[in-house]
Short mmCIF file of N, CA and C in Angstrom, two decimals:
data_model
loop_
_atom_site.label_atom_id
_atom_site.label_comp_id
_atom_site.label_asym_id
_atom_site.label_seq_id
_atom_site.Cartn_x
_atom_site.Cartn_y
_atom_site.Cartn_z
N MET A 1 138.93 127.62 101.72
CA MET A 1 138.97 126.26 102.25
C MET A 1 137.86 125.46 101.56
N SER A 2 138.15 124.24 101.22
CA SER A 2 137.16 123.43 100.54
C SER A 2 136.07 122.98 101.51
N LEU A 3 134.93 122.59 100.95
CA LEU A 3 133.80 122.12 101.76
C LEU A 3 134.19 120.89 102.58
N GLN A 4 134.96 119.98 101.99
CA GLN A 4 135.38 118.77 102.70
C GLN A 4 136.25 119.13 103.90
N LYS A 5 137.16 120.08 103.70
CA LYS A 5 138.02 120.49 104.82
C LYS A 5 137.20 121.15 105.92
N ASP A 6 136.20 121.96 105.53
CA ASP A 6 135.31 122.58 106.53
C ASP A 6 134.58 121.51 107.32
N ASN A 7 134.03 120.52 106.61
CA ASN A 7 133.30 119.44 107.28
C ASN A 7 134.21 118.65 108.22
N ASP A 8 135.43 118.37 107.78
CA ASP A 8 136.37 117.63 108.62
C ASP A 8 136.76 118.43 109.85
N ALA A 9 136.95 119.74 109.68
CA ALA A 9 137.30 120.59 110.83
C ALA A 9 136.15 120.62 111.83
N MET A 10 134.93 120.74 111.35
CA MET A 10 133.76 120.73 112.23
C MET A 10 133.64 119.37 112.91
N ALA A 11 133.88 118.32 112.17
CA ALA A 11 133.78 116.97 112.74
C ALA A 11 134.78 116.79 113.88
N ARG A 12 136.01 117.30 113.71
CA ARG A 12 137.01 117.18 114.76
C ARG A 12 136.58 117.91 116.03
N LEU A 13 135.91 119.06 115.87
CA LEU A 13 135.43 119.80 117.03
C LEU A 13 134.40 118.98 117.81
N TYR A 14 133.52 118.32 117.08
CA TYR A 14 132.45 117.57 117.73
C TYR A 14 132.91 116.23 118.30
N THR A 15 133.84 115.58 117.62
CA THR A 15 134.23 114.23 118.03
C THR A 15 134.91 114.20 119.39
N GLU A 16 135.43 115.33 119.82
CA GLU A 16 136.08 115.36 121.13
C GLU A 16 135.10 115.01 122.25
N SER A 17 133.81 115.28 122.05
CA SER A 17 132.83 115.05 123.11
C SER A 17 132.10 113.71 122.96
N VAL A 18 132.53 112.85 122.06
CA VAL A 18 131.86 111.57 121.83
C VAL A 18 132.31 110.55 122.88
N ASP A 19 131.33 109.91 123.50
CA ASP A 19 131.57 108.90 124.53
C ASP A 19 131.46 107.53 123.86
N ASP A 20 132.61 106.83 123.73
CA ASP A 20 132.63 105.54 123.04
C ASP A 20 131.77 104.49 123.73
N SER A 21 131.72 104.49 125.06
CA SER A 21 130.89 103.49 125.75
C SER A 21 129.41 103.75 125.48
N LEU A 22 129.04 105.02 125.35
CA LEU A 22 127.65 105.35 125.01
C LEU A 22 127.35 104.93 123.57
N LEU A 23 128.32 105.13 122.67
CA LEU A 23 128.13 104.69 121.28
C LEU A 23 127.92 103.18 121.21
N ASP A 24 128.65 102.43 122.03
CA ASP A 24 128.47 100.98 122.08
C ASP A 24 127.07 100.63 122.57
N GLU A 25 126.59 101.35 123.56
CA GLU A 25 125.24 101.12 124.10
C GLU A 25 124.18 101.44 123.04
N ILE A 26 124.38 102.53 122.30
CA ILE A 26 123.45 102.92 121.23
C ILE A 26 123.48 101.88 120.12
N ARG A 27 124.67 101.42 119.75
CA ARG A 27 124.80 100.39 118.72
C ARG A 27 124.02 99.13 119.11
N LYS A 28 124.17 98.68 120.34
CA LYS A 28 123.47 97.49 120.81
C LYS A 28 121.95 97.71 120.76
N TYR A 29 121.51 98.88 121.21
CA TYR A 29 120.08 99.22 121.18
C TYR A 29 119.54 99.17 119.74
N LEU A 30 120.25 99.78 118.80
CA LEU A 30 119.81 99.81 117.41
C LEU A 30 119.81 98.41 116.80
N ASP A 31 120.86 97.63 117.07
CA ASP A 31 120.93 96.26 116.56
C ASP A 31 119.79 95.40 117.12
N ASP A 32 119.52 95.53 118.42
CA ASP A 32 118.43 94.77 119.04
C ASP A 32 117.08 95.17 118.47
N ARG A 33 116.89 96.47 118.29
CA ARG A 33 115.63 96.96 117.71
C ARG A 33 115.45 96.46 116.28
N GLY A 34 116.53 96.49 115.51
CA GLY A 34 116.48 95.99 114.13
C GLY A 34 116.16 94.50 114.09
N ALA A 35 116.76 93.73 114.99
CA ALA A 35 116.49 92.29 115.05
C ALA A 35 115.03 92.02 115.42
N ALA A 36 114.48 92.82 116.34
CA ALA A 36 113.08 92.64 116.75
C ALA A 36 112.13 92.96 115.59
N VAL A 37 112.42 94.02 114.85
CA VAL A 37 111.59 94.39 113.70
C VAL A 37 111.66 93.29 112.64
N THR A 38 112.85 92.80 112.36
CA THR A 38 113.02 91.74 111.37
C THR A 38 112.25 90.49 111.78
N LYS A 39 112.34 90.11 113.04
CA LYS A 39 111.64 88.93 113.53
C LYS A 39 110.12 89.10 113.37
N GLU A 40 109.60 90.26 113.76
CA GLU A 40 108.16 90.50 113.63
C GLU A 40 107.71 90.47 112.17
N MET A 41 108.46 91.10 111.30
CA MET A 41 108.08 91.17 109.89
C MET A 41 108.17 89.80 109.22
N GLU A 42 109.16 89.01 109.59
CA GLU A 42 109.27 87.66 109.04
C GLU A 42 108.09 86.80 109.48
N ALA A 43 107.64 86.97 110.73
CA ALA A 43 106.47 86.23 111.22
C ALA A 43 105.22 86.66 110.47
N ARG A 44 105.07 87.95 110.23
CA ARG A 44 103.90 88.44 109.48
C ARG A 44 103.94 87.95 108.04
N ARG A 45 105.15 87.94 107.45
CA ARG A 45 105.29 87.44 106.09
C ARG A 45 104.97 85.94 106.03
N ALA A 46 105.40 85.17 107.04
CA ALA A 46 105.12 83.73 107.11
C ALA A 46 103.62 83.48 107.24
N ALA A 47 102.90 84.43 107.84
CA ALA A 47 101.44 84.31 107.99
C ALA A 47 100.70 84.73 106.72
N GLY A 48 101.46 85.09 105.68
CA GLY A 48 100.84 85.42 104.39
C GLY A 48 100.65 86.90 104.14
N GLU A 49 101.05 87.72 105.07
CA GLU A 49 100.90 89.17 104.90
C GLU A 49 102.04 89.70 104.04
N GLU A 50 101.73 90.61 103.14
CA GLU A 50 102.77 91.23 102.32
C GLU A 50 103.30 92.43 103.09
N VAL A 51 104.53 92.39 103.50
CA VAL A 51 105.11 93.45 104.31
C VAL A 51 106.39 93.99 103.69
N TYR A 52 106.59 95.27 103.88
CA TYR A 52 107.82 95.94 103.49
C TYR A 52 108.30 96.69 104.72
N TYR A 53 109.56 96.62 105.02
CA TYR A 53 110.05 97.25 106.23
C TYR A 53 111.52 97.62 106.09
N GLY A 54 111.96 98.42 107.01
CA GLY A 54 113.37 98.79 107.08
C GLY A 54 113.83 98.72 108.51
N VAL A 55 115.08 98.53 108.70
CA VAL A 55 115.65 98.50 110.05
C VAL A 55 116.65 99.64 110.15
N PRO A 56 116.98 100.04 111.37
CA PRO A 56 117.91 101.16 111.53
C PRO A 56 119.25 100.87 110.86
N ALA A 57 119.79 101.89 110.24
CA ALA A 57 121.12 101.79 109.62
C ALA A 57 122.15 102.08 110.70
N THR A 58 122.37 101.10 111.55
CA THR A 58 123.20 101.27 112.75
C THR A 58 124.55 101.90 112.43
N ASP A 59 125.26 101.34 111.47
CA ASP A 59 126.60 101.86 111.17
C ASP A 59 126.56 103.32 110.75
N GLY A 60 125.58 103.69 109.94
CA GLY A 60 125.46 105.08 109.49
C GLY A 60 125.15 106.03 110.64
N ILE A 61 124.27 105.60 111.53
CA ILE A 61 123.91 106.44 112.69
C ILE A 61 125.12 106.63 113.60
N ILE A 62 125.82 105.55 113.89
CA ILE A 62 127.01 105.62 114.75
C ILE A 62 128.07 106.50 114.10
N GLU A 63 128.26 106.33 112.81
CA GLU A 63 129.24 107.13 112.08
C GLU A 63 128.90 108.62 112.17
N ASP A 64 127.62 108.95 112.00
CA ASP A 64 127.21 110.36 112.09
C ASP A 64 127.44 110.91 113.49
N LEU A 65 127.13 110.12 114.51
CA LEU A 65 127.36 110.57 115.88
C LEU A 65 128.84 110.78 116.15
N GLN A 66 129.68 109.92 115.61
CA GLN A 66 131.13 110.07 115.78
C GLN A 66 131.64 111.30 115.04
N ARG A 67 131.13 111.50 113.87
CA ARG A 67 131.65 112.56 113.02
C ARG A 67 131.13 113.94 113.41
N PHE A 68 129.82 114.01 113.72
CA PHE A 68 129.21 115.31 113.94
C PHE A 68 128.87 115.61 115.39
N GLY A 69 129.14 114.68 116.27
CA GLY A 69 128.92 114.94 117.68
C GLY A 69 127.59 114.42 118.18
N MET A 70 127.44 114.53 119.48
CA MET A 70 126.30 113.93 120.16
C MET A 70 125.16 114.91 120.39
N ASP A 71 125.35 116.18 120.12
CA ASP A 71 124.30 117.19 120.28
C ASP A 71 123.67 117.12 121.67
N GLY A 72 124.50 116.93 122.68
CA GLY A 72 124.01 116.91 124.05
C GLY A 72 123.50 115.57 124.53
N ILE A 73 123.58 114.55 123.71
CA ILE A 73 123.13 113.21 124.11
C ILE A 73 124.14 112.64 125.09
N LYS A 74 123.65 112.35 126.29
CA LYS A 74 124.55 111.85 127.34
C LYS A 74 124.15 110.48 127.86
N SER A 75 123.02 109.94 127.34
CA SER A 75 122.55 108.63 127.79
C SER A 75 121.73 107.99 126.67
N LEU A 76 121.44 106.71 126.84
CA LEU A 76 120.60 106.01 125.88
C LEU A 76 119.21 106.63 125.85
N GLU A 77 118.70 107.05 127.01
CA GLU A 77 117.38 107.70 127.05
C GLU A 77 117.38 108.99 126.24
N ASP A 78 118.47 109.74 126.31
CA ASP A 78 118.60 110.95 125.49
C ASP A 78 118.56 110.59 124.01
N PHE A 79 119.27 109.53 123.63
CA PHE A 79 119.28 109.11 122.24
C PHE A 79 117.88 108.73 121.78
N LYS A 80 117.14 108.00 122.61
CA LYS A 80 115.77 107.61 122.27
C LYS A 80 114.88 108.85 122.10
N ALA A 81 115.06 109.84 122.98
CA ALA A 81 114.30 111.09 122.86
C ALA A 81 114.65 111.82 121.57
N SER A 82 115.94 111.80 121.21
CA SER A 82 116.38 112.43 119.97
C SER A 82 115.75 111.76 118.75
N GLU A 83 115.71 110.42 118.76
CA GLU A 83 115.06 109.69 117.67
C GLU A 83 113.57 110.00 117.61
N ALA A 84 112.92 110.04 118.78
CA ALA A 84 111.49 110.31 118.82
C ALA A 84 111.18 111.73 118.32
N ALA A 85 112.05 112.68 118.63
CA ALA A 85 111.86 114.05 118.15
C ALA A 85 111.97 114.10 116.63
N SER A 86 112.85 113.29 116.07
CA SER A 86 112.98 113.20 114.62
C SER A 86 111.71 112.61 114.00
N GLU A 87 111.15 111.58 114.65
CA GLU A 87 109.89 111.00 114.19
C GLU A 87 108.76 112.03 114.28
N TYR A 88 108.79 112.83 115.34
CA TYR A 88 107.79 113.89 115.50
C TYR A 88 107.87 114.87 114.32
N SER A 89 109.08 115.25 113.94
CA SER A 89 109.26 116.18 112.83
C SER A 89 108.65 115.60 111.55
N ASP A 90 108.88 114.31 111.31
CA ASP A 90 108.32 113.65 110.13
C ASP A 90 106.79 113.60 110.21
N ALA A 91 106.25 113.26 111.38
CA ALA A 91 104.80 113.18 111.55
C ALA A 91 104.16 114.55 111.38
N TYR A 92 104.79 115.56 111.92
CA TYR A 92 104.28 116.93 111.82
C TYR A 92 104.23 117.36 110.35
N LYS A 93 105.29 117.01 109.62
CA LYS A 93 105.32 117.36 108.19
C LYS A 93 104.23 116.61 107.43
N ASP A 94 104.02 115.32 107.76
CA ASP A 94 102.95 114.55 107.12
C ASP A 94 101.60 115.22 107.34
N ALA A 95 101.37 115.70 108.55
CA ALA A 95 100.07 116.26 108.91
C ALA A 95 99.88 117.69 108.40
N ASN A 96 100.96 118.48 108.36
CA ASN A 96 100.83 119.91 108.08
C ASN A 96 101.50 120.39 106.80
N GLY A 97 102.34 119.55 106.21
CA GLY A 97 103.00 119.95 104.97
C GLY A 97 104.31 120.69 105.16
N PHE A 98 104.69 120.96 106.39
CA PHE A 98 105.97 121.61 106.67
C PHE A 98 106.47 121.14 108.03
N ARG A 99 107.76 121.29 108.24
CA ARG A 99 108.36 120.82 109.49
C ARG A 99 108.14 121.84 110.61
N PRO A 100 108.07 121.36 111.85
CA PRO A 100 107.86 122.27 112.97
C PRO A 100 109.12 123.10 113.26
N ARG A 101 108.94 124.18 113.94
CA ARG A 101 110.06 125.05 114.32
C ARG A 101 110.10 125.17 115.84
N ASP A 102 111.21 125.65 116.33
CA ASP A 102 111.36 126.00 117.75
C ASP A 102 111.11 124.84 118.70
N TYR A 103 111.74 123.72 118.45
CA TYR A 103 111.69 122.60 119.39
C TYR A 103 113.06 121.95 119.39
N HIS A 104 113.35 121.23 120.46
CA HIS A 104 114.61 120.49 120.57
C HIS A 104 114.29 119.14 121.16
N TRP A 105 115.04 118.15 120.80
CA TRP A 105 114.76 116.79 121.26
C TRP A 105 114.70 116.71 122.79
N SER A 106 115.46 117.57 123.46
CA SER A 106 115.52 117.51 124.92
C SER A 106 114.29 118.14 125.60
N ASP A 107 113.36 118.68 124.80
CA ASP A 107 112.16 119.27 125.37
C ASP A 107 111.28 118.22 126.05
N HIS A 108 111.36 116.96 125.60
CA HIS A 108 110.51 115.89 126.12
C HIS A 108 111.29 114.58 126.18
N SER A 109 110.77 113.64 126.96
CA SER A 109 111.34 112.29 126.98
C SER A 109 110.82 111.53 125.75
N ALA A 110 111.39 110.37 125.49
CA ALA A 110 110.93 109.55 124.34
C ALA A 110 109.46 109.21 124.49
N ASP A 111 109.01 108.86 125.70
CA ASP A 111 107.59 108.52 125.91
C ASP A 111 106.69 109.73 125.67
N GLU A 112 107.13 110.90 126.10
CA GLU A 112 106.32 112.11 125.86
C GLU A 112 106.25 112.43 124.37
N TRP A 113 107.38 112.28 123.67
CA TRP A 113 107.37 112.50 122.22
C TRP A 113 106.40 111.53 121.55
N GLU A 114 106.41 110.27 122.01
CA GLU A 114 105.52 109.25 121.43
C GLU A 114 104.05 109.65 121.60
N LYS A 115 103.69 110.17 122.76
CA LYS A 115 102.32 110.62 123.00
C LYS A 115 101.98 111.81 122.09
N ILE A 116 102.91 112.73 121.96
CA ILE A 116 102.70 113.89 121.08
C ILE A 116 102.48 113.44 119.65
N ILE A 117 103.27 112.48 119.18
CA ILE A 117 103.13 111.95 117.82
C ILE A 117 101.77 111.29 117.65
N ASN A 118 101.38 110.45 118.61
CA ASN A 118 100.07 109.78 118.53
C ASN A 118 98.93 110.79 118.51
N ASP A 119 99.01 111.83 119.33
CA ASP A 119 97.99 112.88 119.34
C ASP A 119 97.94 113.62 118.01
N LEU A 120 99.11 113.86 117.44
CA LEU A 120 99.18 114.54 116.14
C LEU A 120 98.48 113.73 115.06
N TYR A 121 98.75 112.42 115.01
CA TYR A 121 98.09 111.57 114.02
C TYR A 121 96.59 111.47 114.29
N GLU A 122 96.20 111.41 115.56
CA GLU A 122 94.77 111.34 115.90
C GLU A 122 94.05 112.61 115.44
N ASP A 123 94.65 113.77 115.67
CA ASP A 123 94.06 115.03 115.22
C ASP A 123 93.92 115.05 113.70
N ALA A 124 94.95 114.56 113.01
CA ALA A 124 94.91 114.53 111.54
C ALA A 124 93.79 113.63 111.05
N ARG A 125 93.60 112.48 111.72
CA ARG A 125 92.51 111.56 111.32
C ARG A 125 91.15 112.20 111.51
N GLU A 126 90.99 112.94 112.61
CA GLU A 126 89.71 113.59 112.89
C GLU A 126 89.40 114.68 111.88
N GLN A 127 90.42 115.34 111.35
CA GLN A 127 90.22 116.41 110.39
C GLN A 127 90.12 115.93 108.95
N GLU A 128 90.36 114.65 108.73
CA GLU A 128 90.30 114.08 107.39
C GLU A 128 88.88 114.19 106.85
N PRO A 129 88.71 114.67 105.61
CA PRO A 129 87.35 114.77 105.05
C PRO A 129 86.75 113.38 104.85
N GLU A 130 85.42 113.34 104.96
CA GLU A 130 84.76 112.06 104.75
C GLU A 130 84.95 111.63 103.31
N LYS A 131 85.09 110.32 103.12
CA LYS A 131 85.30 109.79 101.78
C LYS A 131 83.98 109.76 101.03
N GLU A 132 84.07 110.06 99.73
CA GLU A 132 82.89 110.02 98.86
C GLU A 132 82.41 108.60 98.68
N GLU A 133 81.12 108.44 98.63
CA GLU A 133 80.56 107.14 98.34
C GLU A 133 80.82 106.82 96.88
N PRO A 134 81.13 105.58 96.55
CA PRO A 134 81.37 105.23 95.14
C PRO A 134 80.07 105.31 94.34
N TYR A 135 80.21 105.66 93.05
CA TYR A 135 79.05 105.70 92.17
C TYR A 135 78.49 104.29 92.05
N GLU A 136 77.18 104.19 92.12
CA GLU A 136 76.56 102.88 92.00
C GLU A 136 75.43 102.99 90.98
N HIS A 137 75.50 102.20 89.93
CA HIS A 137 74.46 102.19 88.90
C HIS A 137 73.20 101.58 89.49
N LYS A 138 72.05 102.17 89.18
CA LYS A 138 70.78 101.73 89.77
C LYS A 138 70.45 100.28 89.47
N ASN A 139 70.82 99.79 88.28
CA ASN A 139 70.48 98.43 87.89
C ASN A 139 71.59 97.44 88.21
N SER A 140 72.52 97.84 89.03
CA SER A 140 73.65 96.98 89.31
C SER A 140 73.88 96.89 90.81
N ASP A 141 74.32 95.75 91.24
CA ASP A 141 74.66 95.58 92.65
C ASP A 141 76.12 95.94 92.93
N GLU A 142 76.89 96.08 91.87
CA GLU A 142 78.32 96.35 92.01
C GLU A 142 78.59 97.86 91.92
N PRO A 143 79.29 98.45 92.89
CA PRO A 143 79.64 99.87 92.78
C PRO A 143 80.64 100.08 91.64
N VAL A 144 80.51 101.20 90.96
CA VAL A 144 81.39 101.50 89.84
C VAL A 144 82.11 102.80 90.15
N ASN A 145 83.42 102.76 90.28
CA ASN A 145 84.20 103.95 90.58
C ASN A 145 84.78 104.59 89.32
N ASP A 146 84.80 103.88 88.23
CA ASP A 146 85.37 104.37 86.99
C ASP A 146 84.24 104.88 86.10
N MET A 147 84.32 106.14 85.68
CA MET A 147 83.24 106.73 84.88
C MET A 147 83.05 106.00 83.56
N GLU A 148 84.12 105.52 82.97
CA GLU A 148 83.99 104.78 81.72
C GLU A 148 83.14 103.53 81.94
N GLN A 149 83.39 102.84 83.05
CA GLN A 149 82.58 101.67 83.39
C GLN A 149 81.14 102.09 83.66
N ALA A 150 80.97 103.23 84.32
CA ALA A 150 79.63 103.69 84.65
C ALA A 150 78.82 103.93 83.38
N PHE A 151 79.41 104.61 82.39
CA PHE A 151 78.68 104.87 81.15
C PHE A 151 78.45 103.59 80.36
N ALA A 152 79.41 102.67 80.42
CA ALA A 152 79.22 101.38 79.75
C ALA A 152 78.08 100.61 80.41
N ALA A 153 77.96 100.72 81.73
CA ALA A 153 76.90 100.02 82.44
C ALA A 153 75.53 100.59 82.11
N ILE A 154 75.47 101.89 81.83
CA ILE A 154 74.19 102.51 81.51
C ILE A 154 73.72 102.05 80.13
N GLY A 155 74.65 101.91 79.24
CA GLY A 155 74.28 101.42 77.91
C GLY A 155 74.86 102.26 76.80
N GLU A 156 74.73 101.75 75.57
CA GLU A 156 75.30 102.41 74.40
C GLU A 156 74.56 103.70 74.05
N SER A 157 73.29 103.83 74.47
CA SER A 157 72.50 104.99 74.07
C SER A 157 72.97 106.29 74.73
N VAL A 158 73.66 106.17 75.82
CA VAL A 158 74.14 107.35 76.51
C VAL A 158 75.62 107.51 76.20
N THR A 159 76.00 108.68 75.76
CA THR A 159 77.42 108.90 75.45
C THR A 159 78.07 109.68 76.58
N ARG A 160 79.35 109.53 76.65
CA ARG A 160 80.12 110.24 77.67
C ARG A 160 80.16 111.71 77.31
N PRO A 161 79.97 112.58 78.29
CA PRO A 161 80.00 114.02 77.97
C PRO A 161 81.37 114.42 77.43
N LYS A 162 81.35 115.39 76.53
CA LYS A 162 82.59 115.87 75.94
C LYS A 162 83.21 116.94 76.83
N SER A 163 84.53 116.99 76.80
CA SER A 163 85.21 118.04 77.53
C SER A 163 85.18 119.32 76.70
N VAL A 164 85.46 120.42 77.33
CA VAL A 164 85.51 121.70 76.63
C VAL A 164 86.54 121.64 75.50
N TYR A 165 87.66 120.97 75.74
CA TYR A 165 88.71 120.87 74.73
C TYR A 165 88.24 120.06 73.52
N GLN A 166 87.48 118.99 73.77
CA GLN A 166 86.96 118.20 72.65
C GLN A 166 85.99 119.04 71.82
N GLU A 167 85.12 119.79 72.49
CA GLU A 167 84.16 120.63 71.77
C GLU A 167 84.88 121.70 70.97
N MET A 168 85.91 122.33 71.54
CA MET A 168 86.66 123.36 70.82
C MET A 168 87.37 122.75 69.63
N SER A 169 87.91 121.55 69.79
CA SER A 169 88.60 120.87 68.70
C SER A 169 87.64 120.58 67.56
N GLU A 170 86.43 120.11 67.88
CA GLU A 170 85.45 119.83 66.83
C GLU A 170 85.03 121.10 66.11
N LEU A 171 84.82 122.19 66.85
CA LEU A 171 84.45 123.47 66.23
C LEU A 171 85.56 123.95 65.30
N TYR A 172 86.80 123.84 65.73
CA TYR A 172 87.92 124.26 64.92
C TYR A 172 87.99 123.41 63.65
N THR A 173 87.84 122.08 63.80
CA THR A 173 87.90 121.18 62.65
C THR A 173 86.78 121.50 61.66
N GLU A 174 85.58 121.75 62.16
CA GLU A 174 84.46 122.10 61.28
C GLU A 174 84.75 123.41 60.56
N GLY A 175 85.30 124.38 61.28
CA GLY A 175 85.62 125.68 60.67
C GLY A 175 86.66 125.55 59.59
N VAL A 176 87.70 124.75 59.79
CA VAL A 176 88.76 124.54 58.80
C VAL A 176 88.19 123.85 57.58
N GLN A 177 87.34 122.85 57.78
CA GLN A 177 86.77 122.11 56.65
C GLN A 177 85.85 123.00 55.83
N SER A 178 85.08 123.86 56.49
CA SER A 178 84.15 124.70 55.75
C SER A 178 84.88 125.76 54.93
N THR A 179 86.03 126.23 55.36
CA THR A 179 86.79 127.22 54.58
C THR A 179 87.52 126.58 53.42
N GLU A 180 87.79 125.28 53.52
CA GLU A 180 88.50 124.59 52.46
C GLU A 180 87.56 124.26 51.30
N GLU A 181 86.28 124.19 51.58
CA GLU A 181 85.31 123.81 50.53
C GLU A 181 84.93 124.94 49.70
#
Protein backbone atom coordinates (compact mmCIF):
# COMPACT_ATOMS: atom_id res chain seq x y z
CA MET A 1 0.00 0.00 0.00
CA SER A 2 1.36 3.42 -0.83
CA LEU A 3 2.21 5.98 1.85
CA GLN A 4 -0.60 8.28 0.64
CA LYS A 5 -3.15 5.48 0.95
CA ASP A 6 -1.87 4.68 4.46
CA ASN A 7 -2.19 8.33 5.46
CA ASP A 8 -5.70 8.58 4.00
CA ALA A 9 -6.79 5.39 5.79
CA MET A 10 -5.45 6.72 9.09
CA ALA A 11 -7.10 10.07 8.46
CA ARG A 12 -10.49 8.38 7.92
CA LEU A 13 -10.13 6.59 11.27
CA TYR A 14 -9.48 9.85 13.08
CA THR A 15 -11.97 12.07 11.29
CA GLU A 16 -14.89 10.10 12.65
CA SER A 17 -14.29 11.68 16.07
CA VAL A 18 -13.99 15.30 14.85
CA ASP A 19 -16.58 17.69 16.29
CA ASP A 20 -17.38 20.33 13.65
CA SER A 21 -18.84 22.79 16.18
CA LEU A 22 -15.62 22.55 18.20
CA LEU A 23 -13.60 23.13 15.02
CA ASP A 24 -15.64 26.29 14.40
CA GLU A 25 -14.92 27.44 17.96
CA ILE A 26 -11.18 26.74 17.50
CA ARG A 27 -11.19 28.57 14.14
CA LYS A 28 -12.78 31.65 15.75
CA TYR A 29 -10.26 31.53 18.63
CA LEU A 30 -7.30 31.31 16.23
CA ASP A 31 -8.65 34.07 13.96
CA ASP A 32 -9.28 36.36 16.96
CA ARG A 33 -5.82 35.66 18.36
CA GLY A 34 -4.23 36.36 14.97
CA ALA A 35 -6.14 39.63 14.65
CA ALA A 36 -5.02 40.69 18.15
CA VAL A 37 -1.36 39.93 17.35
CA THR A 38 -1.59 41.82 14.05
CA LYS A 39 -3.16 44.83 15.76
CA GLU A 40 -0.47 44.91 18.46
CA MET A 41 2.39 44.54 15.98
CA GLU A 42 1.01 47.23 13.68
CA ALA A 43 0.80 49.61 16.67
CA ARG A 44 4.40 48.81 17.63
CA ARG A 45 5.49 49.29 14.02
CA ALA A 46 3.63 52.65 13.89
CA ALA A 47 5.57 53.66 17.03
CA GLY A 48 8.81 53.12 15.10
CA GLU A 49 9.72 49.69 16.41
CA GLU A 50 11.01 47.15 13.89
CA VAL A 51 8.91 44.04 14.44
CA TYR A 52 8.60 40.67 12.77
CA TYR A 53 5.74 38.39 13.67
CA GLY A 54 3.57 35.53 12.58
CA VAL A 55 -0.03 34.66 13.20
CA PRO A 56 -1.57 31.21 13.54
CA ALA A 57 -2.10 29.36 10.27
CA THR A 58 -5.76 28.77 11.07
CA ASP A 59 -6.64 26.86 7.92
CA GLY A 60 -3.65 24.53 8.28
CA ILE A 61 -4.39 23.81 11.94
CA ILE A 62 -8.07 23.11 11.25
CA GLU A 63 -7.14 20.93 8.28
CA ASP A 64 -4.74 18.89 10.44
CA LEU A 65 -7.36 18.44 13.15
CA GLN A 66 -9.88 17.27 10.54
CA ARG A 67 -7.46 14.94 8.86
CA PHE A 68 -5.58 13.47 11.81
CA GLY A 69 -8.09 13.74 14.60
CA MET A 70 -8.47 15.65 17.80
CA ASP A 71 -6.15 13.57 20.02
CA GLY A 72 -8.65 13.75 22.87
CA ILE A 73 -9.40 17.46 22.49
CA LYS A 74 -13.00 17.90 23.57
CA SER A 75 -13.15 21.65 24.32
CA LEU A 76 -11.49 24.95 23.49
CA GLU A 77 -9.65 24.75 26.84
CA ASP A 78 -8.24 21.37 25.79
CA PHE A 79 -7.08 22.91 22.51
CA LYS A 80 -5.36 25.77 24.38
CA ALA A 81 -3.64 23.24 26.66
CA SER A 82 -2.52 21.28 23.58
CA GLU A 83 -1.04 24.43 22.04
CA ALA A 84 0.67 25.36 25.32
CA ALA A 85 2.19 21.86 25.58
CA SER A 86 3.60 22.33 22.08
CA GLU A 87 5.12 25.66 23.16
CA TYR A 88 6.55 23.89 26.21
CA SER A 89 8.23 21.34 23.95
CA ASP A 90 9.83 24.16 21.92
CA ALA A 91 10.93 26.03 25.07
CA TYR A 92 12.37 22.86 26.58
CA LYS A 93 14.35 22.21 23.41
CA ASP A 94 15.63 25.81 23.40
CA ALA A 95 16.83 25.42 26.98
CA ASN A 96 18.17 21.85 26.86
CA GLY A 97 18.95 21.04 23.23
CA PHE A 98 16.45 18.18 23.00
CA ARG A 99 12.71 17.72 23.32
CA PRO A 100 11.13 16.44 26.54
CA ARG A 101 9.76 12.93 26.84
CA ASP A 102 6.90 11.33 28.75
CA TYR A 103 4.39 14.17 28.84
CA HIS A 104 0.98 14.75 27.27
CA TRP A 105 -0.87 17.99 26.71
CA SER A 106 -3.62 16.82 29.06
CA ASP A 107 -1.17 16.66 32.00
CA HIS A 108 -1.80 20.37 32.69
CA SER A 109 -4.16 23.22 31.84
CA ALA A 110 -3.03 26.00 29.47
CA ASP A 111 -2.33 28.28 32.47
CA GLU A 112 -0.25 25.60 34.18
CA TRP A 113 1.72 24.98 30.98
CA GLU A 114 2.33 28.75 30.73
CA LYS A 115 3.76 28.81 34.27
CA ILE A 116 5.97 25.80 33.50
CA ILE A 117 7.26 27.53 30.35
CA ASN A 118 7.99 30.77 32.24
CA ASP A 119 9.82 28.83 34.97
CA LEU A 120 11.83 26.99 32.33
CA TYR A 121 12.97 30.24 30.71
CA GLU A 122 13.72 31.78 34.12
CA ASP A 123 15.92 28.80 35.05
CA ALA A 124 17.72 29.07 31.72
CA ARG A 125 18.39 32.79 32.30
CA GLU A 126 19.80 32.09 35.76
CA GLN A 127 22.16 29.45 34.37
CA GLU A 128 23.37 31.68 31.53
CA PRO A 129 27.10 32.44 31.90
CA GLU A 130 28.03 36.02 32.62
CA LYS A 131 28.94 37.98 29.52
CA GLU A 132 32.57 38.96 29.00
CA GLU A 133 33.43 42.59 29.35
CA PRO A 134 34.45 44.12 26.02
CA TYR A 135 38.14 44.85 25.47
CA GLU A 136 38.87 48.47 26.18
CA HIS A 137 42.11 50.17 25.10
CA LYS A 138 43.70 52.12 27.95
CA ASN A 139 44.05 55.32 25.92
CA SER A 140 40.55 55.18 24.54
CA ASP A 141 37.12 55.84 25.95
CA GLU A 142 35.49 53.60 23.35
CA PRO A 143 35.33 49.82 23.99
CA VAL A 144 36.79 47.75 21.18
CA ASN A 145 35.33 44.29 20.57
CA ASP A 146 37.20 43.60 17.33
CA MET A 147 40.83 42.49 17.79
CA GLU A 148 41.85 44.09 14.51
CA GLN A 149 40.53 47.41 15.80
CA ALA A 150 42.24 46.80 19.12
CA PHE A 151 45.67 46.32 17.50
CA ALA A 152 45.08 49.31 15.23
CA ALA A 153 44.24 51.40 18.30
CA ILE A 154 47.48 50.37 20.00
CA GLY A 155 49.52 51.50 17.05
CA GLU A 156 51.62 50.34 14.12
CA SER A 157 54.52 49.25 16.35
CA VAL A 158 52.61 46.28 17.68
CA THR A 159 51.78 43.53 15.24
CA ARG A 160 48.98 41.05 15.48
CA PRO A 161 50.15 37.68 16.76
CA LYS A 162 50.53 35.00 14.13
CA SER A 163 48.52 31.83 14.19
CA VAL A 164 50.20 28.45 14.30
CA TYR A 165 49.19 27.92 10.67
CA GLN A 166 50.81 31.19 9.58
CA GLU A 167 54.04 30.25 11.36
CA MET A 168 54.03 26.76 9.80
CA SER A 169 53.40 28.28 6.38
CA GLU A 170 56.34 30.67 6.75
CA LEU A 171 58.65 27.85 7.91
CA TYR A 172 57.60 25.71 4.96
CA THR A 173 58.11 28.61 2.52
CA GLU A 174 61.57 29.34 3.96
CA GLY A 175 62.48 25.64 3.73
CA VAL A 176 61.37 25.41 0.07
CA GLN A 177 63.28 28.57 -0.86
CA SER A 178 66.47 27.41 0.84
CA THR A 179 66.45 24.06 -1.02
CA GLU A 180 65.91 25.81 -4.35
CA GLU A 181 69.00 27.98 -3.92
